[in-house]
PDB file of C-alpha atoms in Angstrom:
ATOM      1  CA  MET A  38     -10.830 -27.644  -6.968  1.00 55.00           C
ATOM      2  CA  PHE A  39     -12.054 -30.831  -5.291  1.00 60.00           C
ATOM      3  CA  LYS A  40      -9.046 -32.689  -6.673  1.00 65.00           C
ATOM      4  CA  LYS A  41      -6.709 -30.179  -5.010  1.00 66.00           C
ATOM      5  CA  ILE A  42      -8.546 -30.456  -1.679  1.00 69.00           C
ATOM      6  CA  PHE A  43      -8.432 -34.239  -1.862  1.00 72.00           C
ATOM      7  CA  ARG A  44      -4.703 -34.126  -2.647  1.00 73.00           C
ATOM      8  CA  HIS A  45      -4.007 -31.854   0.327  1.00 68.00           C
ATOM      9  CA  MET A  46      -6.119 -34.081   2.564  1.00 77.00           C
ATOM     10  CA  SER A  47      -4.142 -37.112   1.430  1.00 79.00           C
ATOM     11  CA  TRP A  48      -0.902 -35.314   2.350  1.00 73.00           C
ATOM     12  CA  ALA A  49      -2.308 -34.453   5.782  1.00 74.00           C
ATOM     13  CA  PHE A  50      -3.479 -38.031   6.241  1.00 76.00           C
ATOM     14  CA  GLY A  51      -0.017 -39.340   5.351  1.00 82.00           C
ATOM     15  CA  ILE A  52       1.691 -37.025   7.844  1.00 83.00           C
ATOM     16  CA  THR A  53      -0.751 -37.762  10.670  1.00 80.00           C
ATOM     17  CA  SER A  54      -0.527 -41.492   9.975  1.00 80.00           C
ATOM     18  CA  ALA A  55       3.263 -41.291  10.336  1.00 81.00           C
ATOM     19  CA  ILE A  56       2.847 -39.416  13.633  1.00 78.00           C
ATOM     20  CA  PHE A  57       0.350 -41.982  14.925  1.00 72.00           C
ATOM     21  CA  ALA A  58       2.739 -44.786  13.972  1.00 74.00           C
ATOM     22  CA  PHE A  59       5.562 -43.399  16.118  1.00 74.00           C
ATOM     23  CA  VAL A  60       3.603 -41.763  18.959  1.00 70.00           C
ATOM     24  CA  SER A  61       1.658 -44.065  21.263  1.00 68.00           C
ATOM     25  CA  ASP A  62      -1.833 -43.318  22.543  1.00 62.00           C
ATOM     26  CA  SER A  63      -0.436 -42.988  26.057  1.00 66.00           C
ATOM     27  CA  ILE A  64       1.356 -39.829  24.962  1.00 65.00           C
ATOM     28  CA  PHE A  65      -1.856 -38.370  23.563  1.00 59.00           C
ATOM     29  CA  LYS A  66      -3.629 -39.153  26.855  1.00 57.00           C
ATOM     30  CA  LYS A  67      -1.179 -36.878  28.658  1.00 59.00           C
ATOM     31  CA  ILE A  68      -1.984 -33.864  26.490  1.00 58.00           C
ATOM     32  CA  PHE A  69      -3.381 -31.103  28.697  1.00 49.00           C
ATOM     33  CA  ILE A  70      -6.460 -30.668  26.510  1.00 54.00           C
ATOM     34  CA  ILE A  71      -7.515 -34.203  27.322  1.00 50.00           C
ATOM     35  CA  GLU A  72      -6.806 -33.749  31.010  1.00 55.00           C
ATOM     36  CA  ASN A  73      -9.092 -30.710  31.040  1.00 58.00           C
ATOM     37  CA  ILE A  74     -11.967 -32.517  29.402  1.00 55.00           C
ATOM     38  CA  LYS A  75     -14.360 -33.245  32.269  1.00 55.00           C
ATOM     39  CA  ALA A  76     -17.043 -34.901  30.216  1.00 56.00           C
ATOM     40  CA  ASN A  77     -17.914 -38.455  31.112  1.00 58.00           C
ATOM     41  CA  ILE A  78     -16.248 -40.016  28.072  1.00 62.00           C
ATOM     42  CA  SER A  79     -13.547 -42.629  27.730  1.00 65.00           C
ATOM     43  CA  ASP A  80      -9.873 -41.828  27.284  1.00 63.00           C
ATOM     44  CA  ASP A  81      -9.917 -43.631  23.920  1.00 69.00           C
ATOM     45  CA  PHE A  82     -12.631 -41.300  22.666  1.00 72.00           C
ATOM     46  CA  LYS A  83     -10.656 -38.305  23.909  1.00 69.00           C
ATOM     47  CA  VAL A  84      -7.590 -39.589  22.035  1.00 72.00           C
ATOM     48  CA  ALA A  85      -9.684 -39.931  18.880  1.00 78.00           C
ATOM     49  CA  ILE A  86     -10.754 -36.290  19.221  1.00 78.00           C
ATOM     50  CA  ILE A  87      -7.123 -35.199  19.559  1.00 76.00           C
ATOM     51  CA  LYS A  88      -6.171 -37.175  16.453  1.00 79.00           C
ATOM     52  CA  ILE A  89      -8.955 -35.555  14.456  1.00 85.00           C
ATOM     53  CA  LEU A  90      -7.906 -32.102  15.649  1.00 84.00           C
ATOM     54  CA  LEU A  91      -4.291 -32.892  14.758  1.00 83.00           C
ATOM     55  CA  PHE A  92      -5.357 -33.948  11.254  1.00 86.00           C
ATOM     56  CA  ILE A  93      -7.313 -30.697  10.790  1.00 88.00           C
ATOM     57  CA  PHE A  94      -4.374 -28.645  12.088  1.00 87.00           C
ATOM     58  CA  ILE A  95      -1.896 -30.306   9.706  1.00 87.00           C
ATOM     59  CA  PHE A  96      -4.349 -29.942   6.803  1.00 87.00           C
ATOM     60  CA  LEU A  97      -4.649 -26.191   7.472  1.00 90.00           C
ATOM     61  CA  ILE A  98      -0.863 -25.826   7.741  1.00 88.00           C
ATOM     62  CA  ILE A  99      -0.490 -27.562   4.359  1.00 87.00           C
ATOM     63  CA  LYS A 100      -3.079 -25.230   2.800  1.00 85.00           C
ATOM     64  CA  ILE A 101      -1.228 -22.178   4.148  1.00 88.00           C
ATOM     65  CA  ILE A 102       2.150 -23.436   2.884  1.00 86.00           C
ATOM     66  CA  VAL A 103       0.714 -24.229  -0.569  1.00 82.00           C
ATOM     67  CA  PHE A 104      -0.957 -20.802  -0.728  1.00 80.00           C
ATOM     68  CA  ILE A 105       2.287 -19.001   0.125  1.00 82.00           C
ATOM     69  CA  TYR A 106       4.245 -21.130  -2.355  1.00 77.00           C
ATOM     70  CA  LYS A 107       1.814 -20.407  -5.190  1.00 75.00           C
ATOM     71  CA  LYS A 108       1.694 -16.725  -4.315  1.00 76.00           C
ATOM     72  CA  PHE A 109       5.422 -16.230  -4.728  1.00 75.00           C
ATOM     73  CA  ARG A 110       6.556 -18.904  -7.191  1.00 78.00           C
ATOM     74  CA  SER A 111       7.884 -17.769 -10.556  1.00 78.00           C
ATOM     75  CA  THR A 112       8.045 -21.071 -12.467  1.00 85.00           C
ATOM     76  CA  VAL A 113       5.694 -23.927 -13.312  1.00 89.00           C
ATOM     77  CA  VAL A 114       7.070 -27.158 -14.756  1.00 90.00           C
ATOM     78  CA  ILE A 115       5.021 -29.397 -17.028  1.00 91.00           C
ATOM     79  CA  LYS A 116       6.520 -32.853 -17.395  1.00 92.00           C
ATOM     80  CA  LYS A 117       5.005 -35.260 -19.876  1.00 92.00           C
ATOM     81  CA  ILE A 118       6.265 -38.423 -21.512  1.00 92.00           C
ATOM     82  CA  GLY A 119       9.302 -37.433 -23.572  1.00 92.00           C
ATOM     83  CA  TYR A 120       9.312 -33.676 -22.992  1.00 95.00           C
ATOM     84  CA  SER A 121       9.351 -30.882 -20.411  1.00 95.00           C
ATOM     85  CA  ILE A 122       8.023 -27.317 -20.535  1.00 96.00           C
ATOM     86  CA  TYR A 123       9.005 -24.571 -18.101  1.00 95.00           C
ATOM     87  CA  ILE A 124       6.620 -21.609 -17.892  1.00 93.00           C
ATOM     88  CA  GLU A 125       8.346 -18.817 -16.034  1.00 91.00           C
ATOM     89  CA  TYR A 126       8.175 -15.122 -15.260  1.00 89.00           C
ATOM     90  CA  GLY A 127      11.110 -13.112 -16.501  1.00 89.00           C
ATOM     91  CA  ASP A 128      12.793 -11.178 -19.286  1.00 92.00           C
ATOM     92  CA  ILE A 129      13.651 -13.336 -22.282  1.00 94.00           C
ATOM     93  CA  LEU A 130      16.403 -10.911 -23.305  1.00 94.00           C
ATOM     94  CA  SER A 131      18.227 -11.715 -20.061  1.00 92.00           C
ATOM     95  CA  LYS A 132      18.371 -15.434 -20.875  1.00 92.00           C
ATOM     96  CA  CYS A 133      21.785 -16.504 -22.132  1.00 87.00           C
ATOM     97  CA  ASN A 134      22.016 -20.266 -21.606  1.00 91.00           C
ATOM     98  CA  GLY A 135      20.074 -21.460 -24.622  1.00 95.00           C
ATOM     99  CA  LYS A 136      18.394 -20.432 -27.868  1.00 97.00           C
ATOM    100  CA  ARG A 137      16.098 -17.395 -27.701  1.00 97.00           C
ATOM    101  CA  ILE A 138      13.146 -16.922 -30.035  1.00 97.00           C
ATOM    102  CA  ILE A 139      12.534 -13.262 -30.900  1.00 96.00           C
ATOM    103  CA  ASN A 140       9.371 -12.585 -32.876  1.00 95.00           C
ATOM    104  CA  PHE A 141       9.531 -10.119 -35.792  1.00 95.00           C
ATOM    105  CA  ASP A 142       6.870  -9.411 -38.389  1.00 92.00           C
ATOM    106  CA  GLU A 143       6.587 -11.463 -41.584  1.00 94.00           C
ATOM    107  CA  CYS A 144       9.025  -9.156 -43.417  1.00 94.00           C
ATOM    108  CA  PHE A 145      11.719  -9.140 -40.699  1.00 95.00           C
ATOM    109  CA  SER A 146      11.363  -5.354 -40.462  1.00 92.00           C
ATOM    110  CA  THR A 147      13.917  -3.481 -38.346  1.00 92.00           C
ATOM    111  CA  ASP A 148      12.558   0.094 -38.315  1.00 90.00           C
ATOM    112  CA  VAL A 149      11.706   1.084 -34.734  1.00 91.00           C
ATOM    113  CA  GLY A 150       9.530   4.127 -34.166  1.00 87.00           C
ATOM    114  CA  GLU A 151       6.098   5.505 -33.371  1.00 85.00           C
ATOM    115  CA  LYS A 152       4.514   5.371 -36.823  1.00 86.00           C
ATOM    116  CA  THR A 153       1.817   2.741 -37.364  1.00 80.00           C
ATOM    117  CA  TYR A 154       4.011   0.660 -39.661  1.00 83.00           C
ATOM    118  CA  GLU A 155       7.097   0.876 -37.447  1.00 85.00           C
ATOM    119  CA  ILE A 156       8.049  -1.529 -34.670  1.00 88.00           C
ATOM    120  CA  ASN A 157       6.956  -0.481 -31.203  1.00 90.00           C
ATOM    121  CA  LYS A 158      10.065   0.264 -29.168  1.00 91.00           C
ATOM    122  CA  THR A 159       8.543  -1.349 -26.063  1.00 89.00           C
ATOM    123  CA  SER A 160       7.756  -4.633 -27.842  1.00 91.00           C
ATOM    124  CA  LEU A 161      10.122  -7.595 -27.568  1.00 93.00           C
ATOM    125  CA  CYS A 162      11.225  -7.102 -31.167  1.00 93.00           C
ATOM    126  CA  GLY A 163      11.742  -3.371 -30.606  1.00 93.00           C
ATOM    127  CA  GLN A 164      13.793  -3.953 -27.463  1.00 95.00           C
ATOM    128  CA  TYR A 165      15.887  -6.596 -29.235  1.00 95.00           C
ATOM    129  CA  ILE A 166      16.635  -4.345 -32.211  1.00 95.00           C
ATOM    130  CA  GLN A 167      17.632  -1.458 -29.939  1.00 95.00           C
ATOM    131  CA  LYS A 168      19.789  -3.733 -27.773  1.00 94.00           C
ATOM    132  CA  THR A 169      21.607  -5.490 -30.630  1.00 94.00           C
ATOM    133  CA  ASN A 170      21.449  -2.601 -33.137  1.00 94.00           C
ATOM    134  CA  ILE A 171      20.736  -5.124 -35.890  1.00 95.00           C
ATOM    135  CA  LYS A 172      20.127  -3.494 -39.278  1.00 94.00           C
ATOM    136  CA  ASN A 173      18.094  -4.418 -42.329  1.00 93.00           C
ATOM    137  CA  HIS A 174      21.178  -5.239 -44.423  1.00 95.00           C
ATOM    138  CA  GLN A 175      22.360  -7.660 -41.712  1.00 96.00           C
ATOM    139  CA  ILE A 176      18.980  -9.412 -41.781  1.00 96.00           C
ATOM    140  CA  ARG A 177      19.205  -9.749 -45.586  1.00 95.00           C
ATOM    141  CA  LYS A 178      22.708 -11.176 -45.254  1.00 96.00           C
ATOM    142  CA  LEU A 179      21.500 -13.787 -42.748  1.00 97.00           C
ATOM    143  CA  LEU A 180      18.547 -14.699 -44.969  1.00 97.00           C
ATOM    144  CA  LYS A 181      20.937 -15.325 -47.831  1.00 96.00           C
ATOM    145  CA  GLN A 182      23.449 -17.161 -45.624  1.00 96.00           C
ATOM    146  CA  TYR A 183      20.837 -19.626 -44.347  1.00 96.00           C
ATOM    147  CA  ASN A 184      19.056 -19.833 -47.684  1.00 95.00           C
ATOM    148  CA  ILE A 185      15.696 -18.820 -46.194  1.00 95.00           C
ATOM    149  CA  LYS A 186      13.098 -18.902 -48.953  1.00 94.00           C
ATOM    150  CA  ALA A 187      10.596 -16.071 -49.263  1.00 94.00           C
ATOM    151  CA  SER A 188       6.882 -16.757 -49.516  1.00 93.00           C
ATOM    152  CA  ALA A 189       5.338 -17.111 -52.963  1.00 91.00           C
ATOM    153  CA  THR A 190       3.101 -14.124 -52.208  1.00 93.00           C
ATOM    154  CA  ASN A 191       4.185 -10.689 -51.037  1.00 94.00           C
ATOM    155  CA  SER A 192       2.987  -8.819 -47.966  1.00 93.00           C
ATOM    156  CA  LEU A 193      -0.157  -6.689 -48.079  1.00 90.00           C
ATOM    157  CA  PHE A 194       1.993  -3.858 -46.763  1.00 91.00           C
ATOM    158  CA  GLN A 195       3.792  -2.087 -49.629  1.00 91.00           C
ATOM    159  CA  ASN A 196       4.046  -5.402 -51.503  1.00 92.00           C
ATOM    160  CA  LYS A 197       7.176  -6.264 -49.498  1.00 94.00           C
ATOM    161  CA  ILE A 198       8.909  -9.630 -49.621  1.00 95.00           C
ATOM    162  CA  ARG A 199       7.528 -11.747 -46.807  1.00 95.00           C
ATOM    163  CA  TYR A 200       8.312 -15.073 -45.149  1.00 96.00           C
ATOM    164  CA  GLU A 201       5.923 -17.720 -43.894  1.00 96.00           C
ATOM    165  CA  SER A 202       4.866 -17.145 -40.298  1.00 95.00           C
ATOM    166  CA  GLY A 203       6.787 -19.646 -38.176  1.00 96.00           C
ATOM    167  CA  THR A 204      10.013 -19.372 -40.195  1.00 97.00           C
ATOM    168  CA  LEU A 205      13.150 -19.028 -38.069  1.00 98.00           C
ATOM    169  CA  LEU A 206      16.287 -17.092 -38.969  1.00 97.00           C
ATOM    170  CA  PRO A 207      19.377 -17.938 -36.851  1.00 97.00           C
ATOM    171  CA  ASN A 208      21.448 -15.053 -35.522  1.00 96.00           C
ATOM    172  CA  GLY A 209      23.995 -16.646 -33.216  1.00 94.00           C
ATOM    173  CA  ASP A 210      22.013 -18.201 -30.353  1.00 94.00           C
ATOM    174  CA  ASP A 211      19.004 -16.072 -31.249  1.00 96.00           C
ATOM    175  CA  LEU A 212      16.301 -17.448 -33.520  1.00 98.00           C
ATOM    176  CA  LEU A 213      14.483 -14.584 -35.234  1.00 98.00           C
ATOM    177  CA  LEU A 214      10.884 -15.538 -35.955  1.00 97.00           C
ATOM    178  CA  ALA A 215       8.755 -14.344 -38.851  1.00 96.00           C
ATOM    179  CA  PHE A 216       5.492 -13.992 -36.949  1.00 94.00           C
ATOM    180  CA  ALA A 217       2.894 -11.269 -37.409  1.00 88.00           C
ATOM    181  CA  LYS A 218       1.304 -10.838 -40.821  1.00 90.00           C
ATOM    182  CA  LEU A 219       1.062  -7.206 -41.905  1.00 90.00           C
ATOM    183  CA  ASN A 220      -2.090  -5.553 -43.207  1.00 90.00           C
ATOM    184  CA  LYS A 221      -2.122  -2.717 -45.749  1.00 90.00           C
ATOM    185  CA  ASP A 222      -1.374  -0.210 -42.970  1.00 89.00           C
ATOM    186  CA  GLY A 223       1.646  -2.147 -41.724  1.00 87.00           C
ATOM    187  CA  LEU A 224      -0.074  -3.352 -38.554  1.00 87.00           C
ATOM    188  CA  GLY A 225       0.576  -6.872 -37.293  1.00 86.00           C
ATOM    189  CA  CYS A 226      -2.538  -9.053 -37.461  1.00 85.00           C
ATOM    190  CA  MET A 227      -3.189 -12.774 -37.186  1.00 85.00           C
ATOM    191  CA  SER A 228      -6.222 -15.037 -37.503  1.00 86.00           C
ATOM    192  CA  TYR A 229      -6.717 -18.214 -35.483  1.00 87.00           C
ATOM    193  CA  ASP A 230      -5.877 -20.493 -38.430  1.00 88.00           C
ATOM    194  CA  GLU A 231      -2.774 -18.436 -39.235  1.00 91.00           C
ATOM    195  CA  PHE A 232      -1.665 -18.657 -35.606  1.00 91.00           C
ATOM    196  CA  ILE A 233      -2.043 -22.444 -35.545  1.00 93.00           C
ATOM    197  CA  GLU A 234      -0.188 -22.801 -38.865  1.00 94.00           C
ATOM    198  CA  CYS A 235       2.565 -20.547 -37.508  1.00 95.00           C
ATOM    199  CA  LEU A 236       2.976 -22.726 -34.404  1.00 96.00           C
ATOM    200  CA  ASN A 237       3.035 -25.923 -36.458  1.00 97.00           C
ATOM    201  CA  LEU A 238       5.860 -24.567 -38.615  1.00 97.00           C
ATOM    202  CA  LEU A 239       7.634 -23.072 -35.588  1.00 98.00           C
ATOM    203  CA  TRP A 240       7.963 -26.450 -33.804  1.00 98.00           C
ATOM    204  CA  LYS A 241       9.435 -27.927 -36.976  1.00 97.00           C
ATOM    205  CA  GLU A 242      11.890 -25.033 -37.320  1.00 98.00           C
ATOM    206  CA  ILE A 243      12.948 -25.284 -33.662  1.00 98.00           C
ATOM    207  CA  ASP A 244      13.678 -28.967 -34.205  1.00 97.00           C
ATOM    208  CA  LYS A 245      16.013 -27.921 -37.011  1.00 96.00           C
ATOM    209  CA  TYR A 246      17.938 -25.235 -35.144  1.00 96.00           C
ATOM    210  CA  TYR A 247      17.922 -25.889 -31.384  1.00 96.00           C
ATOM    211  CA  GLY A 248      21.208 -27.815 -31.529  1.00 94.00           C
ATOM    212  CA  GLY A 249      20.876 -29.675 -28.235  1.00 95.00           C
ATOM    213  CA  LYS A 250      20.184 -26.513 -26.214  1.00 97.00           C
ATOM    214  CA  ASP A 251      17.202 -25.318 -24.206  1.00 97.00           C
ATOM    215  CA  VAL A 252      14.878 -22.985 -26.099  1.00 98.00           C
ATOM    216  CA  TYR A 253      13.319 -19.819 -24.657  1.00 98.00           C
ATOM    217  CA  MET A 254      10.261 -18.292 -26.294  1.00 97.00           C
ATOM    218  CA  PRO A 255       7.735 -15.566 -25.400  1.00 94.00           C
ATOM    219  CA  ILE A 256       3.971 -16.012 -25.357  1.00 92.00           C
ATOM    220  CA  LEU A 257       3.487 -15.185 -29.016  1.00 91.00           C
ATOM    221  CA  GLY A 258       0.600 -12.850 -29.753  1.00 83.00           C
ATOM    222  CA  SER A 259       0.288 -11.480 -26.225  1.00 74.00           C
ATOM    223  CA  GLY A 260       1.960  -8.191 -27.127  1.00 67.00           C
ATOM    224  CA  VAL A 261       1.079  -5.609 -29.772  1.00 62.00           C
ATOM    225  CA  THR A 262       0.005  -8.076 -32.488  1.00 67.00           C
ATOM    226  CA  ARG A 263      -3.727  -7.840 -33.221  1.00 72.00           C
ATOM    227  CA  MET A 264      -5.083 -11.342 -32.751  1.00 73.00           C
ATOM    228  CA  TRP A 265      -8.343 -12.675 -34.232  1.00 63.00           C
ATOM    229  CA  ASP A 266     -10.155 -12.079 -30.949  1.00 66.00           C
ATOM    230  CA  GLU A 267      -9.321  -8.860 -29.103  1.00 62.00           C
ATOM    231  CA  SER A 268     -10.623 -10.381 -25.859  1.00 61.00           C
ATOM    232  CA  LEU A 269      -7.931 -13.079 -25.900  1.00 73.00           C
ATOM    233  CA  THR A 270      -5.837 -13.008 -22.757  1.00 78.00           C
ATOM    234  CA  GLN A 271      -2.229 -14.047 -22.267  1.00 80.00           C
ATOM    235  CA  GLN A 272      -3.622 -17.047 -20.357  1.00 84.00           C
ATOM    236  CA  LYS A 273      -5.745 -18.241 -23.300  1.00 86.00           C
ATOM    237  CA  ILE A 274      -2.947 -17.760 -25.822  1.00 88.00           C
ATOM    238  CA  LEU A 275      -0.593 -19.759 -23.593  1.00 90.00           C
ATOM    239  CA  GLU A 276      -3.128 -22.595 -23.460  1.00 90.00           C
ATOM    240  CA  ILE A 277      -3.237 -22.677 -27.271  1.00 92.00           C
ATOM    241  CA  ILE A 278       0.575 -22.782 -27.451  1.00 94.00           C
ATOM    242  CA  LEU A 279       0.766 -25.610 -24.895  1.00 94.00           C
ATOM    243  CA  LYS A 280      -1.906 -27.608 -26.708  1.00 94.00           C
ATOM    244  CA  SER A 281      -0.156 -27.154 -30.046  1.00 96.00           C
ATOM    245  CA  TYR A 282       3.195 -28.270 -28.621  1.00 96.00           C
ATOM    246  CA  SER A 283       1.629 -31.321 -26.993  1.00 94.00           C
ATOM    247  CA  LEU A 284       0.296 -32.445 -30.386  1.00 95.00           C
ATOM    248  CA  THR A 285       3.383 -31.880 -32.532  1.00 96.00           C
ATOM    249  CA  ARG A 286       5.932 -34.600 -33.160  1.00 95.00           C
ATOM    250  CA  TYR A 287       8.690 -31.971 -33.298  1.00 96.00           C
ATOM    251  CA  LYS A 288       9.571 -31.710 -29.619  1.00 96.00           C
ATOM    252  CA  LEU A 289      12.896 -30.964 -27.957  1.00 97.00           C
ATOM    253  CA  LYS A 290      14.542 -34.198 -26.937  1.00 95.00           C
ATOM    254  CA  LEU A 291      15.288 -34.531 -23.230  1.00 94.00           C
ATOM    255  CA  PRO A 292      17.231 -33.277 -21.357  1.00 95.00           C
ATOM    256  CA  CYS A 293      16.578 -30.144 -23.462  1.00 97.00           C
ATOM    257  CA  LYS A 294      13.572 -28.137 -22.333  1.00 97.00           C
ATOM    258  CA  LEU A 295      11.215 -25.588 -23.824  1.00 98.00           C
ATOM    259  CA  HIS A 296      10.965 -22.441 -21.689  1.00 97.00           C
ATOM    260  CA  ILE A 297       8.006 -20.107 -22.176  1.00 96.00           C
ATOM    261  CA  VAL A 298       8.945 -16.764 -20.656  1.00 93.00           C
ATOM    262  CA  CYS A 299       6.043 -14.508 -19.753  1.00 87.00           C
ATOM    263  CA  LYS A 300       5.302 -11.227 -18.035  1.00 80.00           C
ATOM    264  CA  GLU A 301       3.413 -10.824 -14.785  1.00 75.00           C
ATOM    265  CA  ARG A 302       0.175  -9.053 -15.584  1.00 65.00           C
ATOM    266  CA  GLU A 303      -3.386  -8.745 -14.367  1.00 58.00           C
ATOM    267  CA  GLY A 304      -5.568 -11.702 -15.340  1.00 62.00           C
ATOM    268  CA  PHE A 305      -2.636 -14.095 -15.724  1.00 71.00           C
ATOM    269  CA  SER A 306      -1.618 -16.712 -13.178  1.00 73.00           C
ATOM    270  CA  LEU A 307       0.886 -19.539 -13.265  1.00 77.00           C
ATOM    271  CA  ASN A 308      -1.437 -21.420 -10.907  1.00 74.00           C
ATOM    272  CA  GLU A 309      -3.996 -21.894 -13.686  1.00 74.00           C
ATOM    273  CA  ILE A 310      -1.446 -23.834 -15.720  1.00 74.00           C
ATOM    274  CA  GLU A 311      -1.629 -26.747 -13.260  1.00 59.00           C
ATOM    275  CA  ASN A 312      -4.860 -27.802 -14.950  1.00 57.00           C
ATOM    276  CA  TYR A 313      -3.035 -28.388 -18.266  1.00 58.00           C
TER     277      TYR A 313
END
């Protein structure tokens, strides 16, 4: 907080310094406020008061502008050495100028419905399946086409063939992600260690398939997947994703950028990302 205040004060100081450089003290002496000051003080002291008041006024204007900007902005850009991340509000399914990561469960299931083991129709995966009408046999064909190897162990749910969390399956410009592990009831669950391992593999897979294009991904685990800690917020999960990406050597080479597309919801703010 103090760093932000100091930064805003430095901006105000820079602006007022520029004004003082081009406006002579004689101009300030003509300001009506000074003329109305009847106290027995020198004109130079009166000018100093005006300059201080001007600094405070500009500082407050800057604070108001910054507040309004943060209130209505929809994107935060993180630029580090060698890579850029854009965190933005929006609908990932509306993005069409890059690769889109769509998270499925570990079995690449395509059955949408209301049963516990079916994909929630309001989830990203459910919306994608309904929009593209992709079927199970098409998924199997893609798995064979790209020679995607199944995991050595089967899923806890109905002993189905599963794929390591973090594995990507190309479908045009869409990259279908094997994400949530299924329990015996077919519910998506993930522990902290599994989530980290998934991210580590995901960055490596993105490096393989992004093909010189920007990549758009959701905040994984912020939807219907049951994470290791039910109190985890979208904000905390995003911080874990950002930290993981900062540590991996598999980053998109500039000018390509990683876009993390998120939903506006209570308890989540793009402004908090500035501290990353």
